Coordinates of C-alpha atoms in Angstrom, one line a residue:
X1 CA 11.6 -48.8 -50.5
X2 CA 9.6 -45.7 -49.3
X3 CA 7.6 -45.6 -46.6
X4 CA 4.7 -44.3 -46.6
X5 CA 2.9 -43.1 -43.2
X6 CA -0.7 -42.8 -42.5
X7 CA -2.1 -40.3 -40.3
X8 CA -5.3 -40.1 -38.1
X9 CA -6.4 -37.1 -37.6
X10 CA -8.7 -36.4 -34.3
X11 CA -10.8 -33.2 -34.2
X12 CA -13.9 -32.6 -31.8
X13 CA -15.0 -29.8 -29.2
X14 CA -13.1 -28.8 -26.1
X15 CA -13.8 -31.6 -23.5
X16 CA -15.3 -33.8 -26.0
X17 CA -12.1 -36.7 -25.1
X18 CA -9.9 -36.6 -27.8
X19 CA -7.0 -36.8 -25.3
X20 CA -8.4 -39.6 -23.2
X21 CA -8.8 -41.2 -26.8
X22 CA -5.1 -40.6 -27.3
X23 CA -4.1 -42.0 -24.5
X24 CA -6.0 -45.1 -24.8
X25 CA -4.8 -45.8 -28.5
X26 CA -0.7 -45.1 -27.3
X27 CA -1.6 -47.5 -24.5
X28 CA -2.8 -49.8 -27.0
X29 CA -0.8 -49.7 -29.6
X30 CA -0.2 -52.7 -31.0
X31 CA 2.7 -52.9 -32.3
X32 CA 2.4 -49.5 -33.9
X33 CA 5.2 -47.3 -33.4
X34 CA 3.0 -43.9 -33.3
X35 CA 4.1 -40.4 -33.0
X36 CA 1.7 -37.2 -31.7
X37 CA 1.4 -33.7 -32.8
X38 CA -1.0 -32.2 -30.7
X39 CA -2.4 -28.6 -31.4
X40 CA -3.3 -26.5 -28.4
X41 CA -4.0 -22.8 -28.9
X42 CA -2.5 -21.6 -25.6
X43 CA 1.1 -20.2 -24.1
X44 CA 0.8 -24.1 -22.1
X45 CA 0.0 -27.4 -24.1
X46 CA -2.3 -28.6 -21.6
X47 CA -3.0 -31.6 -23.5
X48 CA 0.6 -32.5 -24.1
X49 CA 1.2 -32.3 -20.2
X50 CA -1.5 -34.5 -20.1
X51 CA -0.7 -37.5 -22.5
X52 CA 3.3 -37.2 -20.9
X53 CA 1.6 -38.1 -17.2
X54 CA -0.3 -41.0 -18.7
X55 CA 3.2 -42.1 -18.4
X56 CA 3.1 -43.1 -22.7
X57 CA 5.4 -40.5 -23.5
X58 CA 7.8 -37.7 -21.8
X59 CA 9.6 -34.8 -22.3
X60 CA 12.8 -36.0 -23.9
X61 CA 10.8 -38.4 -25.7
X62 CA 10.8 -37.0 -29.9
X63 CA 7.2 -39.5 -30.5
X64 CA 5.6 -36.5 -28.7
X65 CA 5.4 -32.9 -30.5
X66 CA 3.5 -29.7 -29.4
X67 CA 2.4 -27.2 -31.8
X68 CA 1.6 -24.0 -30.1
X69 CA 0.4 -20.9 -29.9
X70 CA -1.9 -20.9 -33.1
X71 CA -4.2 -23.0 -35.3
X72 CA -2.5 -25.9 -37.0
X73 CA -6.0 -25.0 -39.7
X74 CA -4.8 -21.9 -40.2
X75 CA -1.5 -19.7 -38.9
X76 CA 0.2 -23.5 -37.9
X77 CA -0.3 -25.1 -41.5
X78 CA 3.3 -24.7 -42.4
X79 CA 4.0 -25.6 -38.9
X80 CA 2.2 -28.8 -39.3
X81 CA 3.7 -30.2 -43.0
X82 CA 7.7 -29.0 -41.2
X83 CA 6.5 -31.6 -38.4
X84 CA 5.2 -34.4 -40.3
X85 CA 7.6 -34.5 -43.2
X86 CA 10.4 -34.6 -40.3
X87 CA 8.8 -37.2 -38.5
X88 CA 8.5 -38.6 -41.4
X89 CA 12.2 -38.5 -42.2
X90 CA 13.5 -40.5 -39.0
X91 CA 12.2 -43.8 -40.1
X92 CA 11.2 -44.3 -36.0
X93 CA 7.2 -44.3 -36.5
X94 CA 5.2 -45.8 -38.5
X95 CA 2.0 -44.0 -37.6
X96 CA 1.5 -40.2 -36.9
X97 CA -1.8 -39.1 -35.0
X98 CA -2.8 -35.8 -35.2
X99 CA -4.8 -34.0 -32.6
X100 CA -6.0 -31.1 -33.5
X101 CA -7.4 -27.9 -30.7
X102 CA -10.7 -27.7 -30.0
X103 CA -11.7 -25.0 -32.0
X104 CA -9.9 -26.3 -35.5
X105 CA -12.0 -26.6 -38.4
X106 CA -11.2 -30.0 -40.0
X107 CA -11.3 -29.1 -43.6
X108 CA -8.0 -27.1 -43.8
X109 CA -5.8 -29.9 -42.0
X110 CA -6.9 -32.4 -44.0
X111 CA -6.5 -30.2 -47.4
X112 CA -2.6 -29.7 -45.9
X113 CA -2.4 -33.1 -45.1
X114 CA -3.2 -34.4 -48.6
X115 CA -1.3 -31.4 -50.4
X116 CA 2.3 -33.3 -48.5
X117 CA 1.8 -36.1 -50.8
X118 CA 0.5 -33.8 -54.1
X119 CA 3.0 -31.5 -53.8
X120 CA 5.5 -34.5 -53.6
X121 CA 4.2 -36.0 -56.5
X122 CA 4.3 -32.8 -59.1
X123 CA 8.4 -32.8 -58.2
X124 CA 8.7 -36.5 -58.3
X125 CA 9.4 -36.8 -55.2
X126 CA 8.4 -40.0 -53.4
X127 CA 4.8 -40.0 -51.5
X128 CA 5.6 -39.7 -47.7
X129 CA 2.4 -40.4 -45.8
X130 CA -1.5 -40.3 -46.8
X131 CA -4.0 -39.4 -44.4
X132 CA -6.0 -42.5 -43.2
X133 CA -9.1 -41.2 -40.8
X134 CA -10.8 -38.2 -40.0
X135 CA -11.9 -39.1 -36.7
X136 CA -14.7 -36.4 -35.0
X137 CA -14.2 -37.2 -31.1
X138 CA -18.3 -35.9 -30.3
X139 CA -19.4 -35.1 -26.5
X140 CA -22.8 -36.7 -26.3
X141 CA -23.5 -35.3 -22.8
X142 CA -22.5 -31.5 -23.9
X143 CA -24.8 -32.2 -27.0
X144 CA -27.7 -33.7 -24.6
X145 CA -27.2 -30.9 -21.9
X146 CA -26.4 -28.0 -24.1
X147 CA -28.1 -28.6 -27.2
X148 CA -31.1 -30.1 -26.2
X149 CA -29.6 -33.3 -28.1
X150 CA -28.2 -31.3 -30.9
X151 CA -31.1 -28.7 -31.5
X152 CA -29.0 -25.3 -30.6
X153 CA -27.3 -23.8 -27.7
X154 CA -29.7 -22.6 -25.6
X155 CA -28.0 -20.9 -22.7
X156 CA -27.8 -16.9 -22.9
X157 CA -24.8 -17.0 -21.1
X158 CA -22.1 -18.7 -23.4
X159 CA -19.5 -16.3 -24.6
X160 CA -18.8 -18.9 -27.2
X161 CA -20.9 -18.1 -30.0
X162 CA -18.9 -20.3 -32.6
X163 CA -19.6 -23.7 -30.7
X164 CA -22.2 -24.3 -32.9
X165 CA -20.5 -24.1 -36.2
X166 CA -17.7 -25.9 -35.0
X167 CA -19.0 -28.8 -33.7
X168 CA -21.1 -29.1 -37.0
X169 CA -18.2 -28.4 -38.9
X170 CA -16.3 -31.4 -37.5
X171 CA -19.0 -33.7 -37.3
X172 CA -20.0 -33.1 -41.6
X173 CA -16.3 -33.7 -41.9
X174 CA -15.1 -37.4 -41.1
X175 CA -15.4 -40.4 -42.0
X176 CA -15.8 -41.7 -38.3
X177 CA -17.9 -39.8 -35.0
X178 CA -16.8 -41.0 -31.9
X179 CA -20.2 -40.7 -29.7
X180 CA -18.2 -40.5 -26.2
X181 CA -20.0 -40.2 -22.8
X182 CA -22.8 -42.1 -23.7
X183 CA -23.6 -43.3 -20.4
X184 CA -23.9 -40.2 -18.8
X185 CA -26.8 -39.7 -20.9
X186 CA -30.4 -41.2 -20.8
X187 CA -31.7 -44.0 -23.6
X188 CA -33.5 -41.3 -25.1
X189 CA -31.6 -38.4 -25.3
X190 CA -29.1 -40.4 -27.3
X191 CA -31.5 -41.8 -29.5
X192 CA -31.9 -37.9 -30.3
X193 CA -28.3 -36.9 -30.4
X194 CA -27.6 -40.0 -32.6
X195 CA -30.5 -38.6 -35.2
X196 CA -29.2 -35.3 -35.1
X197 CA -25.5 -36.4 -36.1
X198 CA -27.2 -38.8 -38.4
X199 CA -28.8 -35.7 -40.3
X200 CA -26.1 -34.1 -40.4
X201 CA -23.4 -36.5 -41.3
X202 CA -25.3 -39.6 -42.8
X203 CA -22.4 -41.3 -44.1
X204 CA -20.0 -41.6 -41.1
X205 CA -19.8 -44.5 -38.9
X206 CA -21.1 -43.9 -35.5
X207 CA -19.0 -45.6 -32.4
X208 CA -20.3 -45.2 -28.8
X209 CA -18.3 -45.2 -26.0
X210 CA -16.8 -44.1 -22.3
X211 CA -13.4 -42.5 -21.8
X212 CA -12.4 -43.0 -25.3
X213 CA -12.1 -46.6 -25.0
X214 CA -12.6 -47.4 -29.1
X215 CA -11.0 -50.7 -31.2
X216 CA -7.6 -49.2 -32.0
X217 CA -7.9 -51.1 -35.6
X218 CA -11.3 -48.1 -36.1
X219 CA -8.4 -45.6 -35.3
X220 CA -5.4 -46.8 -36.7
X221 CA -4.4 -47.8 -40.5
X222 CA -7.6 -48.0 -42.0
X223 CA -7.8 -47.3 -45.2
X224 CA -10.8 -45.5 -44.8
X225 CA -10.7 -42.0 -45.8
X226 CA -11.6 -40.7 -49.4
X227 CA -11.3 -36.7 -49.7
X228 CA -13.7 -36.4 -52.4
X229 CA -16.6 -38.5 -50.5
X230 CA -16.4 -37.1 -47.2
X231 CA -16.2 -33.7 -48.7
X232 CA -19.6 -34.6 -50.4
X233 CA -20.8 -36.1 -47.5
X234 CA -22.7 -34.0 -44.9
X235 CA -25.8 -34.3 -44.8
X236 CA -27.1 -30.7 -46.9
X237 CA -25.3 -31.7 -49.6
X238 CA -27.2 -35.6 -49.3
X239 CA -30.4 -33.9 -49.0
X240 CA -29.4 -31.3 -52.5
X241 CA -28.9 -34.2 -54.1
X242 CA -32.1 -35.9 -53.3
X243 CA -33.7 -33.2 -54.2
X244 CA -31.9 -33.1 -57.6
X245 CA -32.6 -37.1 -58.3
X246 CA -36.2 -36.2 -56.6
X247 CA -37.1 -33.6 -59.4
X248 CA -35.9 -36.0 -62.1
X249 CA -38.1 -38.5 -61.0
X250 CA -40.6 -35.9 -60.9
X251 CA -39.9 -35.3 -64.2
X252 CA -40.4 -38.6 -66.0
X253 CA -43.1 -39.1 -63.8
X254 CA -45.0 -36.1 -65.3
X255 CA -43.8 -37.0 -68.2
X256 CA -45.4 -40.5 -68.0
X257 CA -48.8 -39.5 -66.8
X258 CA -48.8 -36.7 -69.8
X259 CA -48.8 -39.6 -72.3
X260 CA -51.0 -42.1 -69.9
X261 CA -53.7 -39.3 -69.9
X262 CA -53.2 -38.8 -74.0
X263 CA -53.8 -42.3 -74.0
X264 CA -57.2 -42.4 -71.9
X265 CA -58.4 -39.2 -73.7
X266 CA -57.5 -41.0 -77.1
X267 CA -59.8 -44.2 -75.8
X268 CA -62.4 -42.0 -74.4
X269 CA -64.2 -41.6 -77.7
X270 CA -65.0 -45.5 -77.5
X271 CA -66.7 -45.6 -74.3
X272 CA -70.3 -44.7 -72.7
X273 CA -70.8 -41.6 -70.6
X274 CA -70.4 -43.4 -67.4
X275 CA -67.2 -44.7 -68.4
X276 CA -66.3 -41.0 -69.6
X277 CA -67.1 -39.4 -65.8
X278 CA -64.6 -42.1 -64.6
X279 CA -62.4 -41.8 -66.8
X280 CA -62.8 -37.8 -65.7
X281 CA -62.6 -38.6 -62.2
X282 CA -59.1 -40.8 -62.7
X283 CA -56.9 -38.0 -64.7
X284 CA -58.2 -35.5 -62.2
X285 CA -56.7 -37.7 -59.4
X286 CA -53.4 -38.1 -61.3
X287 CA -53.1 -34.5 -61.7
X288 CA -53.9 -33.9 -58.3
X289 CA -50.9 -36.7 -57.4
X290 CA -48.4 -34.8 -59.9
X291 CA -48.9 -31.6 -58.5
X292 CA -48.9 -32.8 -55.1
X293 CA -45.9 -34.7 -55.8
X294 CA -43.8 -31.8 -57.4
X295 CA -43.8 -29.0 -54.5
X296 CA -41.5 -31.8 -52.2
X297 CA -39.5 -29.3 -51.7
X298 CA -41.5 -27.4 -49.3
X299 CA -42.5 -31.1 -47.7
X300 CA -39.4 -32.6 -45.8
X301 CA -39.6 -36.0 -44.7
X302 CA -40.9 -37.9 -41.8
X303 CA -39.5 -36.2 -38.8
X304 CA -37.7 -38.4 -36.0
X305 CA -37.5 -36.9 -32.5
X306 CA -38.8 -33.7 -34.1
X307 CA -35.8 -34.0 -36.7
X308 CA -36.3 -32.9 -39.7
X309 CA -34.9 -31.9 -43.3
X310 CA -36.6 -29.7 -46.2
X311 CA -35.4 -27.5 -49.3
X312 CA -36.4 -24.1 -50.0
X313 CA -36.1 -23.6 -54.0
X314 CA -37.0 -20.8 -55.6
X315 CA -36.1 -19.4 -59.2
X316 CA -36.6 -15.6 -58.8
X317 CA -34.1 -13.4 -56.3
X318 CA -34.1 -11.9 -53.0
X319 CA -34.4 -8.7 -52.5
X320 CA -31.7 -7.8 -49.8
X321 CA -32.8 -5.8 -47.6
X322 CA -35.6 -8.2 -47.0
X323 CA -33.3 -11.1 -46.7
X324 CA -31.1 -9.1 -44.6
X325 CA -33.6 -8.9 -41.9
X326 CA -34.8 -12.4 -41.8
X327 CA -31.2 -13.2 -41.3
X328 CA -31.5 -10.9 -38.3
X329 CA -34.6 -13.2 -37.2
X330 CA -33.4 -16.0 -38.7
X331 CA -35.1 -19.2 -36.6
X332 CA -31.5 -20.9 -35.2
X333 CA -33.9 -21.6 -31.8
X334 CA -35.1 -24.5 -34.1
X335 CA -32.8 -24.8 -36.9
X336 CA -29.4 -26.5 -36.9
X337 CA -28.2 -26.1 -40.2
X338 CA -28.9 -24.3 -43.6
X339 CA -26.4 -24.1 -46.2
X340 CA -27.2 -23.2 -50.4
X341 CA -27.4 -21.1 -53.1
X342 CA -28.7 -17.8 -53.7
X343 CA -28.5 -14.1 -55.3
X344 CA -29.9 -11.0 -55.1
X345 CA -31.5 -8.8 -57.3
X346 CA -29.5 -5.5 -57.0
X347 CA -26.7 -8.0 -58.2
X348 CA -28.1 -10.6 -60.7
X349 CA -24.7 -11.6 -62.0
X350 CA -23.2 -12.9 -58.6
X351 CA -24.2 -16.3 -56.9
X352 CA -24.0 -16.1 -53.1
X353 CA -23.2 -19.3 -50.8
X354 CA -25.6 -19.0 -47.3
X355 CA -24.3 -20.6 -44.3
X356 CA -26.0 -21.1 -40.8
X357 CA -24.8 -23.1 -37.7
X358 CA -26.1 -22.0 -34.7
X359 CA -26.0 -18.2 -34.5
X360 CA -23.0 -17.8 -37.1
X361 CA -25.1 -16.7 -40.1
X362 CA -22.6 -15.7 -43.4
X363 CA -23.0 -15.1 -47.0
X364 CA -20.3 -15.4 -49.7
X365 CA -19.7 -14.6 -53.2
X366 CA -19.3 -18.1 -55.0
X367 CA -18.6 -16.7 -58.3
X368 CA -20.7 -15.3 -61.7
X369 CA -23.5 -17.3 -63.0
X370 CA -23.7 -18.6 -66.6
X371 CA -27.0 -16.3 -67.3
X372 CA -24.6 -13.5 -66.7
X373 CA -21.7 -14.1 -69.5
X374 CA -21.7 -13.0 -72.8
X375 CA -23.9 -14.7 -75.5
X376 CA -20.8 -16.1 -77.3
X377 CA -19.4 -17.6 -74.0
X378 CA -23.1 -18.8 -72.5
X379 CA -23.1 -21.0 -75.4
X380 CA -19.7 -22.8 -75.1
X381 CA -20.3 -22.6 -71.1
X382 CA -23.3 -24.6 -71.5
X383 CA -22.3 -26.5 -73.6
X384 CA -19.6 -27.6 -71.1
X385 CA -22.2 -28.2 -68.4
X386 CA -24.8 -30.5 -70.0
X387 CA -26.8 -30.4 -66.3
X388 CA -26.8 -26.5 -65.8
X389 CA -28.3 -26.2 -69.7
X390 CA -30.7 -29.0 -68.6
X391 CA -32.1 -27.2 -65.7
X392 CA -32.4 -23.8 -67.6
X393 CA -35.2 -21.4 -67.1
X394 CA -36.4 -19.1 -69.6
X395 CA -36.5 -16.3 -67.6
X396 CA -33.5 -16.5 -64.9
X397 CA -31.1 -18.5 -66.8
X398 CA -29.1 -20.7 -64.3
X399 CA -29.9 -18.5 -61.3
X400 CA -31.6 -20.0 -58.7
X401 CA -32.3 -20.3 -54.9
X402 CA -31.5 -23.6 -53.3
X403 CA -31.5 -23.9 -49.0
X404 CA -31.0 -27.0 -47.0
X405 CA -32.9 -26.5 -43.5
X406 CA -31.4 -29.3 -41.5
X407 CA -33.4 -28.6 -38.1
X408 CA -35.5 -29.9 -34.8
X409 CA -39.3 -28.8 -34.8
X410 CA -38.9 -26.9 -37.6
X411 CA -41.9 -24.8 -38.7
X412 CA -41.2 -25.2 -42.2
X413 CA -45.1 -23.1 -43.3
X414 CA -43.7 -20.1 -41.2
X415 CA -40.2 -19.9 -43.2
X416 CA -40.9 -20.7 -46.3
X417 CA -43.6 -18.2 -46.3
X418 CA -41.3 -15.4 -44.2
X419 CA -38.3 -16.4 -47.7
X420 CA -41.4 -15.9 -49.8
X421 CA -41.7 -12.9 -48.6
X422 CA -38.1 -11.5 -49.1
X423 CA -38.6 -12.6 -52.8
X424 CA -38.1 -10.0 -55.4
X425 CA -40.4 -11.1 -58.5

């Protein structure tokens, strides 16, 4: 019978303790017969030197292998399915735990990892592992000290301007956050770290600790990770779809107070004039409700620890010269995260994915909207997307402008109207 191998995969920050977590699962194994590929980017695999002297593993022994100089995300990935299918093949583990360098982004290992088994399974081959956990190993102190508990990097001085976008990255993609170092904080700056990850991943468990020291059964063979719902997971892509089930309800809300007020104005002939002022004064304060109720996307929610979320959606395009410079202003002193949708109106057939973390700011083609094929092919293309032809405006046809601000003490009144401005109506 085939055996098939799960893998845990542990990504987090430089210093954030994925090798003392290592440690302390291969001293606590279990009965689990587990093999290590560890992924440093430098000429000497510090962190293999490191699990060998915890005295779990040595240099002859094969449970232990290095990948080196490179990214097992990127220039390593063929590196990384050679080690695992080969590990795989000497029937001496039963487990394989992956740690990945500090600076891996999580969503390419785990893509490689799953394509082993997929690409097994279009030949017929037999399924040789499956990947188990995507564990984010988070340093709580770094994110009290550094980030003022997870609001941005505030010292001038740091070289590494991608810090920010990599620690987001890997905590919006697990399905478990390691909170390590938590005593080294104070009650209330983790209370604020905690509501930052929350926001940003609100589906992943959260596990505090010291020194890594975690149940090995949260680590090891759990049958926890589903590609599909971690990859819809992080919190911008929660808070679009709020916002999408938000205007619905919006809508049949409306929809209902329409035919409640056709209803009162249909009764009105049968009552006095001082029932008719109240009656006045009643649909003016449902109307007032309704259109209070439908610009939530400008309102966020209720803000913990100055926390806060809100979505910017506009029909009509940037112009990009505008939206160029705000993007040279753009507010990362208070804002953590923005991702969406958007275009441009020197180029009305392209949509455009934005992308903040920190002070990495990017904008990427994401393909052609509908609006923008042929008649003949709009038709049958909306047809095909029942949800796109439901939210279609007269005038810009799917186009649209869609931003999740995930941030701390947002002023949400000074961006929206500074986007507002960039508009090109």
């Amino acid at each position: 019978m085939n055996k098939i191998i799960p893998v845990t995969l542990l990504t987090g920050y430089l210093g954030s303790g994925k090798t003392t977590l290592v440690n302390y699962v291969l001293n606590n194994q279990k009965g689990y017969k587990v093999a290590v590929i560890v992924n440093d980017i430098g000429e000497v695999n510090i962190d293999a030197s490191l699990i060998q002297k915890g005295g779990v593993v040595n240099q002859t022994d094969d449970s232990l292998v290095p990948l080196q100089n490179g990214c097992i995300c990127c220039t390593l990935k063929v590196d990384l399915m050679k080690q695992i299918v080969e590990l795989a093949k000497t029937g001496k583990f039963d487990y394989i735990l992956i740690e990945a360098s500090g600076i891996c982004e999580p969503i390419p290992i785990a893509q490689t990892i799953t394509a082993i088994s997929s690409e097994a399974a279009s030949y017929g081959l037999p399924e040789i592992c499956r990947l188990d956990n995507v564990v984010s190993v988070v340093d709580a102190l770094r994110l009290a000290t550094e980030f003022g508990c997870g609001s941005y990097l505030q010292n001038d001085n740091v070289d590494e301007e991608d810090i920010e976008n990599l620690i987001i990255q890997q905590i919006e993609f697990c399905n478990l956050i390691v909170l390590n170092k938590v005593d080294e904080i104070k009650p209330e700056e983790l209370a604020a770290v905690k509501a930052v990850i929350k926001k940003l991943q609100p589906k992943a468990e959260i596990i505090e600790t010291n020194y890594g020291k975690v149940d090995i059964a949260k680590i090891l063979d759990t049958k926890s990770f589903d590609l599909e719902a971690v990859a819809s997971s992080a919190g911008w892509i929660q808070e679009l779809e709020n916002d999408a089930n938000q205007e619905e309800h919006d809508e049949e809300e409306h929809e209902h107070e329409h035919h409640h007020e056709d209803e009162e104005e249909h009764e009105h002939h049968h009552h006095d004039h001082d029932d008719d002022e109240e009656d006045e004064d009643h649909d003016h304060e449902e109307h007032h409700n309704s259109h209070h109720h439908h610009h939530h996307h400008e309102g966020g929610e209720v803000e913990e620890y100055g926390i806060g979320t809100f979505v910017y959606y506009r029909r009509a395009p940037f112009n990009r010269l505008k939206f160029e410079d705000f993007a040279q202003d753009f507010p990362n002193d208070t804002v953590i995260r923005c991702k969406g949708i958007l275009w441009f109106s020197n180029e009305p057939e392209t949509g455009y994915i934005f992308e903040q973390a920190g002070k990495q700011i990017q904008a990427y083609e994401s393909g052609q909207w509908i609006a923008s094929a042929p008649r003949h092919e709009r038709k049958q293309l909306l047809k095909e997307n029942p949800d796109v032809a439901k939210d279609w405006d007269e005038t810009y046809g799917d186009r649209m402008i869609k931003l999740v601000f995930i941030g701390k003490n947002m002023n949400k009144n000074e961006i929206i109207e500074k986007l507002d401005g960039c508009l090109d109506k």
